[in-house]
Amino acid sequence: MNINVAPTNLPPSEKWVPYRHPQPKESPPELVVPNAIPSDERIWVPVEENVWFRPLLMCTSRGYWMNLLKVRKSGVLSRHRHPLPVHGFVLKGEWRYLEHDWVATEGGYVYEAPGETHTLVVDPHVEEMITLFQVNGAMIYVDPDGKTTGFDDVFTRIDKCRAHYSVNGLGVDYIDQFIR
Ligand code: FE
């Protein structure tokens, strides 16, 4: 039988040898966020009543953001349109869109297509939901007929973080660590 096992007197397998060269000069620094679900409540940035987000990566060079969205019961994330796709992973609780008949539950993955307009709600029986979302491009807030009433993009979200952190003790620069 030919079992391919490296003899112990030879150098360790190259599998465990780290890459020997510098990373590309233009490649931004990696980002590791311990306690992504924060114990410090000040990190949650309020968006509207019973709705908060926690920034993880604010990608200004590609125009998207990674964040945790937290909504407490009877909370509504205002009706909005996405020009680009959204990816979500439900970490806690459950939620739904008024425009669809499915419910996103803990452990579930959600893809929303470009062009989608929806209204995220957390029903009264759910204490709290937390979902990881990648939001590309923008959220364009609209009335029930699709008329634009406002927008968020990675830059307005950064502004909201700065406004919140500048008055709650974390400091106006707290958001800078999440920007790439
Ligand atoms: Fe959305």
PDB file of C-alpha atoms and ligand atoms in Angstrom:
ATOM      1  CA  MET A   1       0.000   0.000   0.000  1.00  0.00           C
ATOM      2  CA  ASN A   2       1.404   3.381  -0.947  1.00  0.00           C
ATOM      3  CA  ILE A   3       0.514   5.809   1.847  1.00  0.00           C
ATOM      4  CA  ASN A   4       2.018   9.238   1.221  1.00  0.00           C
ATOM      5  CA  VAL A   5       3.214  10.298   4.676  1.00  0.00           C
ATOM      6  CA  ALA A   6       6.098  12.722   5.088  1.00  0.00           C
ATOM      7  CA  PRO A   7       8.976  11.252   7.131  1.00  0.00           C
ATOM      8  CA  THR A   8       9.460  13.068  10.435  1.00  0.00           C
ATOM      9  CA  ASN A   9      13.115  13.849   9.704  1.00  0.00           C
ATOM     10  CA  LEU A  10      12.217  16.082   6.769  1.00  0.00           C
ATOM     11  CA  PRO A  11      11.186  19.764   7.003  1.00  0.00           C
ATOM     12  CA  PRO A  12       7.483  20.283   7.828  1.00  0.00           C
ATOM     13  CA  SER A  13       5.060  20.336   4.950  1.00  0.00           C
ATOM     14  CA  GLU A  14       4.902  23.595   3.049  1.00  0.00           C
ATOM     15  CA  LYS A  15       1.223  23.668   3.965  1.00  0.00           C
ATOM     16  CA  TRP A  16       2.253  25.322   7.212  1.00  0.00           C
ATOM     17  CA  VAL A  17       4.829  27.669   5.741  1.00  0.00           C
ATOM     18  CA  PRO A  18       3.459  31.226   5.613  1.00  0.00           C
ATOM     19  CA  TYR A  19       3.571  33.242   2.431  1.00  0.00           C
ATOM     20  CA  ARG A  20       7.028  34.763   2.318  1.00  0.00           C
ATOM     21  CA  HIS A  21       6.361  38.028   0.527  1.00  0.00           C
ATOM     22  CA  PRO A  22       4.768  41.371   1.352  1.00  0.00           C
ATOM     23  CA  GLN A  23       1.081  41.831   0.556  1.00  0.00           C
ATOM     24  CA  PRO A  24       0.362  44.082  -2.441  1.00  0.00           C
ATOM     25  CA  LYS A  25       1.178  47.687  -1.649  1.00  0.00           C
ATOM     26  CA  GLU A  26      -2.284  48.885  -2.643  1.00  0.00           C
ATOM     27  CA  SER A  27      -4.148  46.262  -0.619  1.00  0.00           C
ATOM     28  CA  PRO A  28      -5.882  47.881   2.377  1.00  0.00           C
ATOM     29  CA  PRO A  29      -5.158  46.576   5.867  1.00  0.00           C
ATOM     30  CA  GLU A  30      -7.280  43.670   7.035  1.00  0.00           C
ATOM     31  CA  LEU A  31      -9.970  44.265   9.612  1.00  0.00           C
ATOM     32  CA  VAL A  32     -10.804  42.025  12.555  1.00  0.00           C
ATOM     33  CA  VAL A  33     -13.658  43.071  14.806  1.00  0.00           C
ATOM     34  CA  PRO A  34     -13.819  41.226  18.115  1.00  0.00           C
ATOM     35  CA  ASN A  35     -17.238  41.236  19.777  1.00  0.00           C
ATOM     36  CA  ALA A  36     -19.056  41.967  16.540  1.00  0.00           C
ATOM     37  CA  ILE A  37     -22.219  41.870  18.639  1.00  0.00           C
ATOM     38  CA  PRO A  38     -20.977  44.500  21.059  1.00  0.00           C
ATOM     39  CA  SER A  39     -21.314  44.494  24.820  1.00  0.00           C
ATOM     40  CA  ASP A  40     -20.973  48.287  24.791  1.00  0.00           C
ATOM     41  CA  GLU A  41     -24.442  49.520  23.812  1.00  0.00           C
ATOM     42  CA  ARG A  42     -23.018  52.875  22.703  1.00  0.00           C
ATOM     43  CA  ILE A  43     -21.658  51.216  19.546  1.00  0.00           C
ATOM     44  CA  TRP A  44     -25.192  50.730  18.197  1.00  0.00           C
ATOM     45  CA  VAL A  45     -26.119  53.759  16.078  1.00  0.00           C
ATOM     46  CA  PRO A  46     -29.816  54.656  16.113  1.00  0.00           C
ATOM     47  CA  VAL A  47     -31.473  54.959  12.697  1.00  0.00           C
ATOM     48  CA  GLU A  48     -35.116  55.354  13.639  1.00  0.00           C
ATOM     49  CA  GLU A  49     -37.415  54.252  16.439  1.00  0.00           C
ATOM     50  CA  ASN A  50     -36.438  50.737  17.678  1.00  0.00           C
ATOM     51  CA  VAL A  51     -33.838  50.379  14.875  1.00  0.00           C
ATOM     52  CA  TRP A  52     -30.028  50.500  15.261  1.00  0.00           C
ATOM     53  CA  PHE A  53     -26.977  49.476  13.240  1.00  0.00           C
ATOM     54  CA  ARG A  54     -23.507  48.422  14.277  1.00  0.00           C
ATOM     55  CA  PRO A  55     -20.826  49.237  11.661  1.00  0.00           C
ATOM     56  CA  LEU A  56     -18.354  46.461  10.811  1.00  0.00           C
ATOM     57  CA  LEU A  57     -16.853  47.613   7.502  1.00  0.00           C
ATOM     58  CA  MET A  58     -17.557  50.910   5.798  1.00  0.00           C
ATOM     59  CA  CYS A  59     -16.113  50.347   2.334  1.00  0.00           C
ATOM     60  CA  THR A  60     -15.839  53.800   0.787  1.00  0.00           C
ATOM     61  CA  SER A  61     -13.661  52.580  -2.086  1.00  0.00           C
ATOM     62  CA  ARG A  62     -16.333  50.115  -3.293  1.00  0.00           C
ATOM     63  CA  GLY A  63     -19.458  51.857  -2.034  1.00  0.00           C
ATOM     64  CA  TYR A  64     -20.894  49.262   0.336  1.00  0.00           C
ATOM     65  CA  TRP A  65     -21.164  48.603   4.031  1.00  0.00           C
ATOM     66  CA  MET A  66     -21.250  45.580   6.315  1.00  0.00           C
ATOM     67  CA  ASN A  67     -23.315  46.060   9.422  1.00  0.00           C
ATOM     68  CA  LEU A  68     -25.408  44.387  12.024  1.00  0.00           C
ATOM     69  CA  LEU A  69     -28.977  45.616  12.038  1.00  0.00           C
ATOM     70  CA  LYS A  70     -30.852  45.414  15.322  1.00  0.00           C
ATOM     71  CA  VAL A  71     -34.593  45.928  15.489  1.00  0.00           C
ATOM     72  CA  ARG A  72     -36.709  45.576  18.592  1.00  0.00           C
ATOM     73  CA  LYS A  73     -40.329  44.562  18.567  1.00  0.00           C
ATOM     74  CA  SER A  74     -42.748  46.541  16.497  1.00  0.00           C
ATOM     75  CA  GLY A  75     -39.797  48.262  14.817  1.00  0.00           C
ATOM     76  CA  VAL A  76     -39.938  49.216  11.150  1.00  0.00           C
ATOM     77  CA  LEU A  77     -36.988  49.931   8.871  1.00  0.00           C
ATOM     78  CA  SER A  78     -38.454  52.450   6.472  1.00  0.00           C
ATOM     79  CA  ARG A  79     -39.504  51.361   2.984  1.00  0.00           C
ATOM     80  CA  HIS A  80     -36.546  51.536   0.618  1.00  0.00           C
ATOM     81  CA  ARG A  81     -35.279  50.466  -2.789  1.00  0.00           C
ATOM     82  CA  HIS A  82     -31.934  48.784  -3.463  1.00  0.00           C
ATOM     83  CA  PRO A  83     -30.113  49.508  -6.729  1.00  0.00           C
ATOM     84  CA  LEU A  84     -27.646  46.696  -5.927  1.00  0.00           C
ATOM     85  CA  PRO A  85     -27.884  43.323  -4.181  1.00  0.00           C
ATOM     86  CA  VAL A  86     -28.168  42.789  -0.440  1.00  0.00           C
ATOM     87  CA  HIS A  87     -26.916  39.758   1.487  1.00  0.00           C
ATOM     88  CA  GLY A  88     -28.160  38.998   4.982  1.00  0.00           C
ATOM     89  CA  PHE A  89     -27.538  36.380   7.662  1.00  0.00           C
ATOM     90  CA  VAL A  90     -29.937  36.272  10.595  1.00  0.00           C
ATOM     91  CA  LEU A  91     -28.056  35.971  13.882  1.00  0.00           C
ATOM     92  CA  LYS A  92     -30.949  36.366  16.289  1.00  0.00           C
ATOM     93  CA  GLY A  93     -34.731  36.567  16.243  1.00  0.00           C
ATOM     94  CA  GLU A  94     -36.810  36.891  13.096  1.00  0.00           C
ATOM     95  CA  TRP A  95     -38.183  39.512  10.741  1.00  0.00           C
ATOM     96  CA  ARG A  96     -40.049  39.879   7.491  1.00  0.00           C
ATOM     97  CA  TYR A  97     -40.742  42.267   4.667  1.00  0.00           C
ATOM     98  CA  LEU A  98     -44.220  43.659   4.201  1.00  0.00           C
ATOM     99  CA  GLU A  99     -43.788  42.920   0.485  1.00  0.00           C
ATOM    100  CA  HIS A 100     -43.110  39.158   0.849  1.00  0.00           C
ATOM    101  CA  ASP A 101     -44.838  36.210   2.510  1.00  0.00           C
ATOM    102  CA  TRP A 102     -41.721  34.574   3.992  1.00  0.00           C
ATOM    103  CA  VAL A 103     -40.119  35.126   7.389  1.00  0.00           C
ATOM    104  CA  ALA A 104     -36.330  35.357   7.855  1.00  0.00           C
ATOM    105  CA  THR A 105     -35.469  33.283  10.936  1.00  0.00           C
ATOM    106  CA  GLU A 106     -32.378  32.764  13.069  1.00  0.00           C
ATOM    107  CA  GLY A 107     -29.649  30.971  11.133  1.00  0.00           C
ATOM    108  CA  GLY A 108     -31.172  31.888   7.765  1.00  0.00           C
ATOM    109  CA  TYR A 109     -29.541  33.557   4.772  1.00  0.00           C
ATOM    110  CA  VAL A 110     -31.347  36.168   2.665  1.00  0.00           C
ATOM    111  CA  TYR A 111     -30.505  37.490  -0.798  1.00  0.00           C
ATOM    112  CA  GLU A 112     -32.359  40.515  -2.094  1.00  0.00           C
ATOM    113  CA  ALA A 113     -32.086  41.355  -5.755  1.00  0.00           C
ATOM    114  CA  PRO A 114     -31.243  44.708  -7.327  1.00  0.00           C
ATOM    115  CA  GLY A 115     -34.423  46.676  -7.963  1.00  0.00           C
ATOM    116  CA  GLU A 116     -36.155  45.343  -4.858  1.00  0.00           C
ATOM    117  CA  THR A 117     -38.230  47.745  -2.763  1.00  0.00           C
ATOM    118  CA  HIS A 118     -39.192  46.551   0.699  1.00  0.00           C
ATOM    119  CA  THR A 119     -40.104  47.420   4.278  1.00  0.00           C
ATOM    120  CA  LEU A 120     -38.472  45.422   7.068  1.00  0.00           C
ATOM    121  CA  VAL A 121     -40.618  44.806  10.141  1.00  0.00           C
ATOM    122  CA  VAL A 122     -40.195  43.013  13.443  1.00  0.00           C
ATOM    123  CA  ASP A 123     -43.503  41.796  14.795  1.00  0.00           C
ATOM    124  CA  PRO A 124     -44.620  42.361  18.398  1.00  0.00           C
ATOM    125  CA  HIS A 125     -43.950  38.753  19.488  1.00  0.00           C
ATOM    126  CA  VAL A 126     -40.214  39.112  18.669  1.00  0.00           C
ATOM    127  CA  GLU A 127     -38.210  40.771  21.421  1.00  0.00           C
ATOM    128  CA  GLU A 128     -35.225  41.582  19.209  1.00  0.00           C
ATOM    129  CA  MET A 129     -33.630  40.591  15.919  1.00  0.00           C
ATOM    130  CA  ILE A 130     -30.014  41.006  14.854  1.00  0.00           C
ATOM    131  CA  THR A 131     -28.985  40.410  11.235  1.00  0.00           C
ATOM    132  CA  LEU A 132     -25.671  40.800   9.446  1.00  0.00           C
ATOM    133  CA  PHE A 133     -26.249  42.702   6.200  1.00  0.00           C
ATOM    134  CA  GLN A 134     -24.002  43.588   3.326  1.00  0.00           C
ATOM    135  CA  VAL A 135     -25.632  46.595   1.695  1.00  0.00           C
ATOM    136  CA  ASN A 136     -24.239  47.605  -1.668  1.00  0.00           C
ATOM    137  CA  GLY A 137     -24.602  51.074  -3.130  1.00  0.00           C
ATOM    138  CA  ALA A 138     -27.530  52.699  -1.412  1.00  0.00           C
ATOM    139  CA  MET A 139     -30.840  52.408   0.315  1.00  0.00           C
ATOM    140  CA  ILE A 140     -33.236  54.757  -1.452  1.00  0.00           C
ATOM    141  CA  TYR A 141     -36.126  55.614   0.854  1.00  0.00           C
ATOM    142  CA  VAL A 142     -39.437  55.850  -0.962  1.00  0.00           C
ATOM    143  CA  ASP A 143     -43.122  56.397  -0.353  1.00  0.00           C
ATOM    144  CA  PRO A 144     -45.574  53.544  -1.073  1.00  0.00           C
ATOM    145  CA  ASP A 145     -45.624  54.586  -4.745  1.00  0.00           C
ATOM    146  CA  GLY A 146     -41.854  54.577  -5.104  1.00  0.00           C
ATOM    147  CA  LYS A 147     -41.332  58.322  -4.938  1.00  0.00           C
ATOM    148  CA  THR A 148     -37.924  59.045  -3.422  1.00  0.00           C
ATOM    149  CA  THR A 149     -37.946  60.584   0.033  1.00  0.00           C
ATOM    150  CA  GLY A 150     -34.272  60.184   0.975  1.00  0.00           C
ATOM    151  CA  PHE A 151     -31.301  57.847   0.851  1.00  0.00           C
ATOM    152  CA  ASP A 152     -28.451  56.273   2.746  1.00  0.00           C
ATOM    153  CA  ASP A 153     -25.101  55.255   1.312  1.00  0.00           C
ATOM    154  CA  VAL A 154     -21.828  54.359   2.977  1.00  0.00           C
ATOM    155  CA  PHE A 155     -21.047  58.062   3.348  1.00  0.00           C
ATOM    156  CA  THR A 156     -24.306  59.072   5.055  1.00  0.00           C
ATOM    157  CA  ARG A 157     -23.931  56.032   7.313  1.00  0.00           C
ATOM    158  CA  ILE A 158     -20.422  57.173   8.283  1.00  0.00           C
ATOM    159  CA  ASP A 159     -21.851  60.637   9.000  1.00  0.00           C
ATOM    160  CA  LYS A 160     -24.511  59.083  11.261  1.00  0.00           C
ATOM    161  CA  CYS A 161     -21.824  57.144  13.136  1.00  0.00           C
ATOM    162  CA  ARG A 162     -19.720  60.274  13.602  1.00  0.00           C
ATOM    163  CA  ALA A 163     -22.722  62.244  14.900  1.00  0.00           C
ATOM    164  CA  HIS A 164     -23.634  59.477  17.350  1.00  0.00           C
ATOM    165  CA  TYR A 165     -20.119  58.652  18.581  1.00  0.00           C
ATOM    166  CA  SER A 166     -19.126  62.299  18.986  1.00  0.00           C
ATOM    167  CA  VAL A 167     -21.744  62.802  21.709  1.00  0.00           C
ATOM    168  CA  ASN A 168     -21.732  59.429  23.504  1.00  0.00           C
ATOM    169  CA  GLY A 169     -18.116  59.314  24.643  1.00  0.00           C
ATOM    170  CA  LEU A 170     -16.675  56.947  21.997  1.00  0.00           C
ATOM    171  CA  GLY A 171     -15.383  59.929  20.055  1.00  0.00           C
ATOM    172  CA  VAL A 172     -15.928  61.272  16.560  1.00  0.00           C
ATOM    173  CA  ASP A 173     -12.983  59.191  15.267  1.00  0.00           C
ATOM    174  CA  TYR A 174     -14.351  55.870  16.544  1.00  0.00           C
ATOM    175  CA  ILE A 175     -15.790  55.007  13.128  1.00  0.00           C
ATOM    176  CA  ASP A 176     -12.466  55.525  11.331  1.00  0.00           C
ATOM    177  CA  GLN A 177     -11.177  52.034  12.249  1.00  0.00           C
ATOM    178  CA  PHE A 178     -13.982  50.470  10.167  1.00  0.00           C
ATOM    179  CA  ILE A 179     -13.351  52.469   6.976  1.00  0.00           C
ATOM    180  CA  ARG A 180     -11.501  50.884   4.034  1.00  0.00           C
TER     181      ARG A 180
HETATM  182 FE    FE B   1     -33.258  46.514   2.433  1.00  0.00          FE
END
